PDB file of C-alpha atoms (C1' of nucleotides) in Angstrom:
ATOM      1  CA  MET H 277     208.706 200.865 -33.849  1.00 57.00           C
ATOM      2  CA  ASN H 278     206.991 197.609 -33.102  1.00 63.00           C
ATOM      3  CA  ASP H 279     204.849 199.187 -30.475  1.00 67.00           C
ATOM      4  CA  GLY H 280     202.138 196.656 -30.013  1.00 65.00           C
ATOM      5  CA  GLY H 281     199.516 198.581 -31.868  1.00 76.00           C
ATOM      6  CA  ALA H 282     200.097 202.291 -31.370  1.00 81.00           C
ATOM      7  CA  VAL H 283     200.855 202.809 -35.028  1.00 88.00           C
ATOM      8  CA  ARG H 284     197.838 200.745 -36.040  1.00 88.00           C
ATOM      9  CA  GLU H 285     195.716 202.739 -33.666  1.00 86.00           C
ATOM     10  CA  VAL H 286     196.597 206.058 -35.245  1.00 89.00           C
ATOM     11  CA  LEU H 287     196.719 204.705 -38.764  1.00 89.00           C
ATOM     12  CA  ASP H 288     193.180 203.460 -38.351  1.00 85.00           C
ATOM     13  CA  ARG H 289     192.080 207.032 -37.903  1.00 87.00           C
ATOM     14  CA  ILE H 290     193.727 208.524 -40.950  1.00 90.00           C
ATOM     15  CA  SER H 291     193.998 205.682 -43.419  1.00 87.00           C
ATOM     16  CA  ASP H 292     190.315 205.425 -44.133  1.00 89.00           C
ATOM     17  CA  LYS H 293     189.060 206.213 -47.584  1.00 91.00           C
ATOM     18  CA  TRP H 294     189.063 210.015 -47.419  1.00 94.00           C
ATOM     19  CA  SER H 295     190.917 211.483 -44.428  1.00 96.00           C
ATOM     20  CA  LEU H 296     194.276 211.934 -46.127  1.00 95.00           C
ATOM     21  CA  LEU H 297     192.606 213.465 -49.157  1.00 95.00           C
ATOM     22  CA  VAL H 298     190.798 215.989 -46.989  1.00 97.00           C
ATOM     23  CA  ILE H 299     193.977 216.894 -45.125  1.00 97.00           C
ATOM     24  CA  GLY H 300     195.719 217.326 -48.424  1.00 96.00           C
ATOM     25  CA  ALA H 301     192.963 219.513 -49.789  1.00 97.00           C
ATOM     26  CA  LEU H 302     193.368 221.855 -46.813  1.00 98.00           C
ATOM     27  CA  ARG H 303     197.124 222.222 -47.240  1.00 97.00           C
ATOM     28  CA  ASN H 304     196.959 225.823 -48.502  1.00 97.00           C
ATOM     29  CA  GLY H 305     194.527 227.296 -46.031  1.00 97.00           C
ATOM     30  CA  PRO H 306     190.894 227.117 -44.925  1.00 98.00           C
ATOM     31  CA  LEU H 307     188.151 225.935 -47.244  1.00 98.00           C
ATOM     32  CA  ARG H 308     184.380 225.893 -47.051  1.00 98.00           C
ATOM     33  CA  PHE H 309     182.341 222.708 -47.058  1.00 98.00           C
ATOM     34  CA  GLY H 310     181.256 223.193 -50.653  1.00 97.00           C
ATOM     35  CA  GLU H 311     184.762 223.955 -51.810  1.00 97.00           C
ATOM     36  CA  LEU H 312     186.007 220.713 -50.302  1.00 97.00           C
ATOM     37  CA  GLU H 313     183.185 218.822 -51.947  1.00 96.00           C
ATOM     38  CA  LYS H 314     184.110 220.230 -55.348  1.00 95.00           C
ATOM     39  CA  GLY H 315     187.827 219.850 -54.816  1.00 94.00           C
ATOM     40  CA  ILE H 316     187.880 216.206 -53.797  1.00 94.00           C
ATOM     41  CA  THR H 317     186.976 214.051 -56.755  1.00 92.00           C
ATOM     42  CA  GLY H 318     184.379 211.435 -56.057  1.00 91.00           C
ATOM     43  CA  ILE H 319     183.615 212.153 -52.414  1.00 94.00           C
ATOM     44  CA  SER H 320     179.980 212.057 -51.394  1.00 95.00           C
ATOM     45  CA  GLN H 321     178.381 214.615 -49.129  1.00 97.00           C
ATOM     46  CA  ARG H 322     177.863 212.009 -46.477  1.00 97.00           C
ATOM     47  CA  MET H 323     181.478 210.893 -46.407  1.00 96.00           C
ATOM     48  CA  LEU H 324     182.761 214.451 -46.406  1.00 97.00           C
ATOM     49  CA  THR H 325     180.570 215.202 -43.411  1.00 97.00           C
ATOM     50  CA  LEU H 326     181.666 212.103 -41.536  1.00 97.00           C
ATOM     51  CA  THR H 327     185.344 212.494 -42.401  1.00 97.00           C
ATOM     52  CA  LEU H 328     185.388 216.118 -41.285  1.00 97.00           C
ATOM     53  CA  LYS H 329     183.663 215.198 -38.051  1.00 96.00           C
ATOM     54  CA  HIS H 330     186.254 212.576 -37.231  1.00 96.00           C
ATOM     55  CA  LEU H 331     189.143 214.862 -38.132  1.00 97.00           C
ATOM     56  CA  VAL H 332     187.704 217.571 -35.895  1.00 96.00           C
ATOM     57  CA  GLU H 333     187.288 215.067 -33.060  1.00 95.00           C
ATOM     58  CA  ASP H 334     190.900 213.992 -33.441  1.00 95.00           C
ATOM     59  CA  GLY H 335     192.052 217.602 -33.355  1.00 96.00           C
ATOM     60  CA  LEU H 336     193.543 217.508 -36.834  1.00 97.00           C
ATOM     61  CA  VAL H 337     191.074 219.965 -38.336  1.00 98.00           C
ATOM     62  CA  SER H 338     189.189 222.915 -36.873  1.00 98.00           C
ATOM     63  CA  ARG H 339     185.673 223.965 -37.765  1.00 98.00           C
ATOM     64  CA  THR H 340     184.561 227.604 -37.728  1.00 98.00           C
ATOM     65  CA  ALA H 341     180.930 228.527 -38.321  1.00 97.00           C
ATOM     66  CA  TYR H 342     180.192 232.167 -39.118  1.00 96.00           C
ATOM     67  CA  PRO H 343     176.791 233.414 -37.945  1.00 92.00           C
ATOM     68  CA  GLU H 344     175.671 234.659 -41.317  1.00 92.00           C
ATOM     69  CA  VAL H 345     172.842 234.100 -43.735  1.00 89.00           C
ATOM     70  CA  PRO H 346     173.391 231.985 -45.698  1.00 92.00           C
ATOM     71  CA  PRO H 347     175.554 230.025 -43.305  1.00 95.00           C
ATOM     72  CA  ARG H 348     179.266 229.821 -43.939  1.00 97.00           C
ATOM     73  CA  VAL H 349     181.543 227.191 -42.407  1.00 98.00           C
ATOM     74  CA  GLU H 350     185.266 226.983 -42.841  1.00 98.00           C
ATOM     75  CA  TYR H 351     187.557 224.058 -42.164  1.00 98.00           C
ATOM     76  CA  GLU H 352     191.251 224.412 -41.512  1.00 98.00           C
ATOM     77  CA  VAL H 353     194.081 222.167 -40.383  1.00 98.00           C
ATOM     78  CA  THR H 354     195.088 222.712 -36.760  1.00 98.00           C
ATOM     79  CA  ASP H 355     198.688 223.009 -35.564  1.00 98.00           C
ATOM     80  CA  LEU H 356     198.617 219.267 -35.017  1.00 97.00           C
ATOM     81  CA  GLY H 357     197.167 218.747 -38.468  1.00 97.00           C
ATOM     82  CA  LYS H 358     199.878 220.906 -39.987  1.00 98.00           C
ATOM     83  CA  THR H 359     202.522 218.470 -38.800  1.00 97.00           C
ATOM     84  CA  LEU H 360     200.813 215.838 -40.903  1.00 97.00           C
ATOM     85  CA  VAL H 361     200.446 217.902 -44.069  1.00 97.00           C
ATOM     86  CA  PRO H 362     204.004 217.414 -45.357  1.00 97.00           C
ATOM     87  CA  LEU H 363     203.616 213.661 -45.049  1.00 96.00           C
ATOM     88  CA  VAL H 364     200.360 213.743 -46.951  1.00 95.00           C
ATOM     89  CA  ILE H 365     201.900 215.823 -49.700  1.00 95.00           C
ATOM     90  CA  ALA H 366     204.836 213.424 -49.918  1.00 96.00           C
ATOM     91  CA  LEU H 367     202.455 210.491 -50.180  1.00 94.00           C
ATOM     92  CA  ALA H 368     200.428 212.215 -52.868  1.00 93.00           C
ATOM     93  CA  GLU H 369     203.522 212.995 -54.883  1.00 94.00           C
ATOM     94  CA  TRP H 370     204.681 209.433 -54.506  1.00 95.00           C
ATOM     95  CA  ALA H 371     201.302 208.208 -55.706  1.00 93.00           C
ATOM     96  CA  ILE H 372     201.394 210.406 -58.787  1.00 92.00           C
ATOM     97  CA  ALA H 373     205.005 209.544 -59.558  1.00 94.00           C
ATOM     98  CA  HIS H 374     204.507 205.791 -59.360  1.00 94.00           C
ATOM     99  CA  ARG H 375     200.925 205.426 -60.472  1.00 92.00           C
ATOM    100  CA  ASP H 376     201.711 204.219 -63.973  1.00 91.00           C
ATOM    101  CA  GLU H 377     204.299 201.788 -62.733  1.00 93.00           C
ATOM    102  CA  ILE H 378     201.889 200.211 -60.282  1.00 93.00           C
ATOM    103  CA  ASN H 379     199.158 199.988 -62.871  1.00 90.00           C
ATOM    104  CA  ALA H 380     201.587 198.366 -65.291  1.00 92.00           C
ATOM    105  CA  ASN H 381     202.468 195.748 -62.682  1.00 90.00           C
ATOM    106  CA  ARG H 382     198.833 194.930 -62.250  1.00 82.00           C
ATOM    107  CA  GLY H 383     198.524 194.530 -65.983  1.00 70.00           C
ATOM    108  CA  GLY H 384     195.420 196.626 -65.925  1.00 58.00           C
ATOM    109  CA  HIS H 385     193.158 193.986 -64.424  1.00 54.00           C
ATOM    110  CA  HIS H 386     191.087 194.706 -61.310  1.00 51.00           C
TER     111      HIS H 386
ATOM    112  CA  MET E 121     197.855 217.781 -57.263  1.00 55.00           C
ATOM    113  CA  ASN E 122     194.172 217.733 -57.933  1.00 61.00           C
ATOM    114  CA  ASP E 123     194.504 215.018 -60.465  1.00 66.00           C
ATOM    115  CA  GLY E 124     190.987 213.782 -60.794  1.00 63.00           C
ATOM    116  CA  GLY E 125     191.552 210.608 -58.878  1.00 76.00           C
ATOM    117  CA  ALA E 126     195.093 209.387 -59.510  1.00 81.00           C
ATOM    118  CA  VAL E 127     196.025 209.909 -55.883  1.00 87.00           C
ATOM    119  CA  ARG E 128     192.851 208.194 -54.721  1.00 88.00           C
ATOM    120  CA  GLU E 129     193.541 205.331 -57.048  1.00 86.00           C
ATOM    121  CA  VAL E 130     196.964 204.611 -55.591  1.00 89.00           C
ATOM    122  CA  LEU E 131     195.948 205.433 -52.046  1.00 89.00           C
ATOM    123  CA  ASP E 132     193.209 202.849 -52.295  1.00 85.00           C
ATOM    124  CA  ARG E 133     195.862 200.229 -52.759  1.00 87.00           C
ATOM    125  CA  ILE E 134     198.036 201.075 -49.807  1.00 90.00           C
ATOM    126  CA  SER E 135     195.707 202.677 -47.297  1.00 87.00           C
ATOM    127  CA  ASP E 136     193.859 199.516 -46.439  1.00 89.00           C
ATOM    128  CA  LYS E 137     194.124 198.114 -42.972  1.00 90.00           C
ATOM    129  CA  TRP E 138     197.491 196.349 -43.222  1.00 94.00           C
ATOM    130  CA  SER E 139     199.539 197.265 -46.296  1.00 95.00           C
ATOM    131  CA  LEU E 140     201.521 200.088 -44.739  1.00 95.00           C
ATOM    132  CA  LEU E 141     202.228 197.981 -41.672  1.00 95.00           C
ATOM    133  CA  VAL E 142     203.590 195.165 -43.807  1.00 97.00           C
ATOM    134  CA  ILE E 143     205.765 197.549 -45.826  1.00 97.00           C
ATOM    135  CA  GLY E 144     207.047 199.001 -42.598  1.00 96.00           C
ATOM    136  CA  ALA E 145     207.808 195.565 -41.170  1.00 97.00           C
ATOM    137  CA  LEU E 146     209.976 194.819 -44.190  1.00 98.00           C
ATOM    138  CA  ARG E 147     212.010 198.013 -43.913  1.00 97.00           C
ATOM    139  CA  ASN E 148     215.188 196.273 -42.723  1.00 97.00           C
ATOM    140  CA  GLY E 149     215.308 193.376 -45.123  1.00 97.00           C
ATOM    141  CA  PRO E 150     213.454 190.188 -46.071  1.00 98.00           C
ATOM    142  CA  LEU E 151     211.251 188.325 -43.643  1.00 98.00           C
ATOM    143  CA  ARG E 152     209.493 184.994 -43.684  1.00 98.00           C
ATOM    144  CA  PHE E 153     205.736 184.593 -43.534  1.00 98.00           C
ATOM    145  CA  GLY E 154     205.783 183.505 -39.933  1.00 97.00           C
ATOM    146  CA  GLU E 155     208.079 186.309 -38.897  1.00 97.00           C
ATOM    147  CA  LEU E 156     205.724 188.855 -40.412  1.00 97.00           C
ATOM    148  CA  GLU E 157     202.805 187.241 -38.636  1.00 96.00           C
ATOM    149  CA  LYS E 158     204.571 187.501 -35.290  1.00 95.00           C
ATOM    150  CA  GLY E 159     205.902 190.986 -35.948  1.00 94.00           C
ATOM    151  CA  ILE E 160     202.647 192.653 -36.912  1.00 94.00           C
ATOM    152  CA  THR E 161     200.397 192.884 -33.900  1.00 92.00           C
ATOM    153  CA  GLY E 162     196.875 191.747 -34.465  1.00 91.00           C
ATOM    154  CA  ILE E 163     197.038 190.645 -38.075  1.00 94.00           C
ATOM    155  CA  SER E 164     195.295 187.411 -38.956  1.00 95.00           C
ATOM    156  CA  GLN E 165     196.812 184.771 -41.164  1.00 97.00           C
ATOM    157  CA  ARG E 166     194.193 185.410 -43.787  1.00 97.00           C
ATOM    158  CA  MET E 167     194.799 189.150 -43.961  1.00 96.00           C
ATOM    159  CA  LEU E 168     198.555 188.692 -44.064  1.00 97.00           C
ATOM    160  CA  THR E 169     198.140 186.325 -47.008  1.00 97.00           C
ATOM    161  CA  LEU E 170     195.808 188.670 -48.871  1.00 97.00           C
ATOM    162  CA  THR E 171     197.832 191.783 -48.139  1.00 97.00           C
ATOM    163  CA  LEU E 172     201.054 190.168 -49.310  1.00 97.00           C
ATOM    164  CA  LYS E 173     199.352 188.951 -52.467  1.00 96.00           C
ATOM    165  CA  HIS E 174     198.155 192.459 -53.307  1.00 95.00           C
ATOM    166  CA  LEU E 175     201.533 194.006 -52.586  1.00 96.00           C
ATOM    167  CA  VAL E 176     203.207 191.441 -54.819  1.00 96.00           C
ATOM    168  CA  GLU E 177     200.683 192.145 -57.583  1.00 94.00           C
ATOM    169  CA  ASP E 178     201.373 195.857 -57.319  1.00 94.00           C
ATOM    170  CA  GLY E 179     205.083 195.238 -57.518  1.00 96.00           C
ATOM    171  CA  LEU E 180     205.836 196.684 -54.090  1.00 97.00           C
ATOM    172  CA  VAL E 181     206.965 193.414 -52.533  1.00 98.00           C
ATOM    173  CA  SER E 182     208.677 190.363 -53.994  1.00 98.00           C
ATOM    174  CA  ARG E 183     208.068 186.774 -52.984  1.00 98.00           C
ATOM    175  CA  THR E 184     210.799 184.128 -53.036  1.00 98.00           C
ATOM    176  CA  ALA E 185     210.023 180.480 -52.314  1.00 97.00           C
ATOM    177  CA  TYR E 186     212.935 178.201 -51.527  1.00 96.00           C
ATOM    178  CA  PRO E 187     212.441 174.561 -52.580  1.00 92.00           C
ATOM    179  CA  GLU E 188     213.122 173.109 -49.171  1.00 92.00           C
ATOM    180  CA  VAL E 189     211.421 170.907 -46.636  1.00 89.00           C
ATOM    181  CA  PRO E 190     209.867 172.405 -44.656  1.00 92.00           C
ATOM    182  CA  PRO E 191     209.051 175.179 -47.104  1.00 94.00           C
ATOM    183  CA  ARG E 192     210.593 178.590 -46.635  1.00 97.00           C
ATOM    184  CA  VAL E 193     209.241 181.749 -48.234  1.00 98.00           C
ATOM    185  CA  GLU E 194     210.742 185.187 -47.937  1.00 98.00           C
ATOM    186  CA  TYR E 195     209.170 188.526 -48.658  1.00 98.00           C
ATOM    187  CA  GLU E 196     211.114 191.655 -49.467  1.00 98.00           C
ATOM    188  CA  VAL E 197     210.346 195.143 -50.676  1.00 98.00           C
ATOM    189  CA  THR E 198     211.172 195.698 -54.343  1.00 98.00           C
ATOM    190  CA  ASP E 199     213.014 198.744 -55.675  1.00 98.00           C
ATOM    191  CA  LEU E 200     209.641 200.366 -56.156  1.00 97.00           C
ATOM    192  CA  GLY E 201     208.628 199.410 -52.644  1.00 97.00           C
ATOM    193  CA  LYS E 202     211.830 200.867 -51.277  1.00 98.00           C
ATOM    194  CA  THR E 203     210.827 204.303 -52.511  1.00 97.00           C
ATOM    195  CA  LEU E 204     207.779 204.033 -50.289  1.00 97.00           C
ATOM    196  CA  VAL E 205     209.561 202.827 -47.166  1.00 97.00           C
ATOM    197  CA  PRO E 206     210.792 206.250 -45.995  1.00 97.00           C
ATOM    198  CA  LEU E 207     207.267 207.623 -46.201  1.00 96.00           C
ATOM    199  CA  VAL E 208     205.911 204.718 -44.194  1.00 95.00           C
ATOM    200  CA  ILE E 209     208.570 205.206 -41.552  1.00 95.00           C
ATOM    201  CA  ALA E 210     207.797 208.916 -41.399  1.00 96.00           C
ATOM    202  CA  LEU E 211     204.097 208.146 -40.970  1.00 94.00           C
ATOM    203  CA  ALA E 212     204.802 205.603 -38.263  1.00 94.00           C
ATOM    204  CA  GLU E 213     207.002 208.034 -36.380  1.00 94.00           C
ATOM    205  CA  TRP E 214     204.341 210.696 -36.711  1.00 95.00           C
ATOM    206  CA  ALA E 215     201.765 208.283 -35.365  1.00 94.00           C
ATOM    207  CA  ILE E 216     203.867 207.407 -32.347  1.00 92.00           C
ATOM    208  CA  ALA E 217     204.804 211.023 -31.671  1.00 94.00           C
ATOM    209  CA  HIS E 218     201.230 212.318 -31.745  1.00 94.00           C
ATOM    210  CA  ARG E 219     199.331 209.326 -30.518  1.00 92.00           C
ATOM    211  CA  ASP E 220     198.750 210.636 -27.010  1.00 92.00           C
ATOM    212  CA  GLU E 221     197.715 214.034 -28.280  1.00 93.00           C
ATOM    213  CA  ILE E 222     195.120 212.545 -30.606  1.00 93.00           C
ATOM    214  CA  ASN E 223     193.793 210.267 -27.899  1.00 91.00           C
ATOM    215  CA  ALA E 224     193.550 213.225 -25.547  1.00 92.00           C
ATOM    216  CA  ASN E 225     191.523 215.161 -28.101  1.00 90.00           C
ATOM    217  CA  ARG E 226     189.114 212.288 -28.384  1.00 82.00           C
ATOM    218  CA  GLY E 227     188.779 212.270 -24.636  1.00 70.00           C
ATOM    219  CA  GLY E 228     189.123 208.539 -24.671  1.00 57.00           C
ATOM    220  CA  HIS E 229     185.636 207.829 -26.007  1.00 53.00           C
ATOM    221  CA  HIS E 230     185.107 205.585 -29.032  1.00 48.00           C
TER     222      HIS E 230
ATOM    223  C1'  DC J  64     174.734 226.637 -47.929  1.00 74.53           C
ATOM    224  C1'  DA J  65     175.793 223.052 -44.947  1.00 74.53           C
ATOM    225  C1'  DG J  66     174.395 219.644 -43.079  1.00 74.53           C
ATOM    226  C1'  DC J  67     171.437 215.222 -40.884  1.00 74.53           C
ATOM    227  C1'  DA J  68     168.355 210.905 -41.401  1.00 74.53           C
ATOM    228  C1'  DT J  69     167.416 206.680 -43.490  1.00 74.53           C
ATOM    229  C1'  DC J  70     167.798 202.782 -46.326  1.00 74.53           C
ATOM    230  C1'  DC J  71     170.654 199.155 -48.107  1.00 74.53           C
ATOM    231  C1'  DG J  72     174.094 196.472 -50.786  1.00 74.53           C
ATOM    232  C1'  DG J  73     178.971 194.865 -51.251  1.00 74.53           C
ATOM    233  C1'  DG J  74     182.936 193.545 -49.369  1.00 74.53           C
ATOM    234  C1'  DG J  75     186.569 193.974 -45.858  1.00 74.53           C
ATOM    235  C1'  DC J  76     187.879 191.313 -42.298  1.00 74.53           C
ATOM    236  C1'  DG J  77     188.026 187.819 -38.524  1.00 74.53           C
ATOM    237  C1'  DA J  78     187.375 182.863 -37.001  1.00 74.53           C
ATOM    238  C1'  DT J  79     187.845 178.364 -37.974  1.00 74.53           C
ATOM    239  C1'  DA J  80     189.104 174.147 -40.303  1.00 74.53           C
ATOM    240  C1'  DC J  81     191.903 171.880 -43.653  1.00 74.53           C
ATOM    241  C1'  DT J  82     196.330 170.908 -46.884  1.00 74.53           C
ATOM    242  C1'  DG J  83     201.105 170.203 -49.660  1.00 74.53           C
TER     243       DG J  83
ATOM    244  C1'  DC S 101     205.788 176.164 -42.370  1.00 74.53           C
ATOM    245  C1'  DA S 102     202.999 178.572 -45.361  1.00 74.53           C
ATOM    246  C1'  DG S 103     199.420 178.824 -46.979  1.00 74.53           C
ATOM    247  C1'  DT S 104     193.833 177.728 -48.989  1.00 74.53           C
ATOM    248  C1'  DA S 105     188.790 177.286 -48.304  1.00 74.53           C
ATOM    249  C1'  DT S 106     184.572 178.469 -46.365  1.00 74.53           C
ATOM    250  C1'  DC S 107     181.292 180.993 -43.491  1.00 74.53           C
ATOM    251  C1'  DG S 108     179.291 184.979 -41.870  1.00 74.53           C
ATOM    252  C1'  DC S 109     179.135 189.480 -39.434  1.00 74.53           C
ATOM    253  C1'  DC S 110     179.825 194.167 -39.430  1.00 74.53           C
ATOM    254  C1'  DC S 111     180.058 198.466 -41.214  1.00 74.53           C
ATOM    255  C1'  DC S 112     181.809 201.398 -44.795  1.00 74.53           C
ATOM    256  C1'  DG S 113     180.034 204.128 -47.974  1.00 74.53           C
ATOM    257  C1'  DG S 114     176.694 205.503 -51.955  1.00 74.53           C
ATOM    258  C1'  DA S 115     171.885 207.244 -53.079  1.00 74.53           C
ATOM    259  C1'  DT S 116     168.179 209.745 -51.896  1.00 74.53           C
ATOM    260  C1'  DG S 117     165.301 212.901 -49.437  1.00 74.53           C
ATOM    261  C1'  DC S 118     164.612 216.444 -45.778  1.00 74.53           C
ATOM    262  C1'  DT S 119     165.981 220.649 -42.608  1.00 74.53           C
ATOM    263  C1'  DG S 120     167.734 225.291 -40.282  1.00 74.53           C
TER     264       DG S 120
END
DNA sequence: CAGCATCCGGGGCGATACTG
DNA sequence: CAGTATCGCCCCGGATGCTG
């Protein structure tokens, strides 16, 4: 498990501000760019664009553009991405379950 | 699951550059400051200090200072932190298992 | 609709030096 | 040994405006 950086290397890719949220948002099937933007609270257009690009590069998400007018683009987790989805869901559930407790520990400051 | 930011809020605390690595390093019991520093590849003394401080504030890790000379300080995951450990381990194993695949997708650039 | 380009401010993070 | 203090760079990420 102490691998000299392999875990860090991968974690760097998915533990940025939005990647896990995007993966989680795609857990139930493909979504369009605009749907993701609405579904993920607080994300800016720029960060959604960049995050999706990185996830596509890493092979965690696929991008499908339909040649229509107006344009339609759908994003979906790949087979590789699907192996990560359960972990993301578990993390999200953990976050929700323990949110109040963590906030109480902080005493509200920060 | 779309909670309007609760998941983001908690994720912000633990998805920084080092928190998950520190939690993972403590999975088998308490460790001293120096042991953590040696065990976590690439972390600087400053970031280990700051990360531990945040984890202690959030109630995920406990700090115990023994009144000895030379000083000895041990860090350990709390009961709350222990609920997170399995998820961290799962993430680490996922990272190791799919590291090569992700790197291959990137084609080595970046 | 789904983006790219540009500007830019704050802070995450590393390097280094010092201390109880 | 286990930190603190200080400096400064980089770059993440938000705001705004423009395009196919």
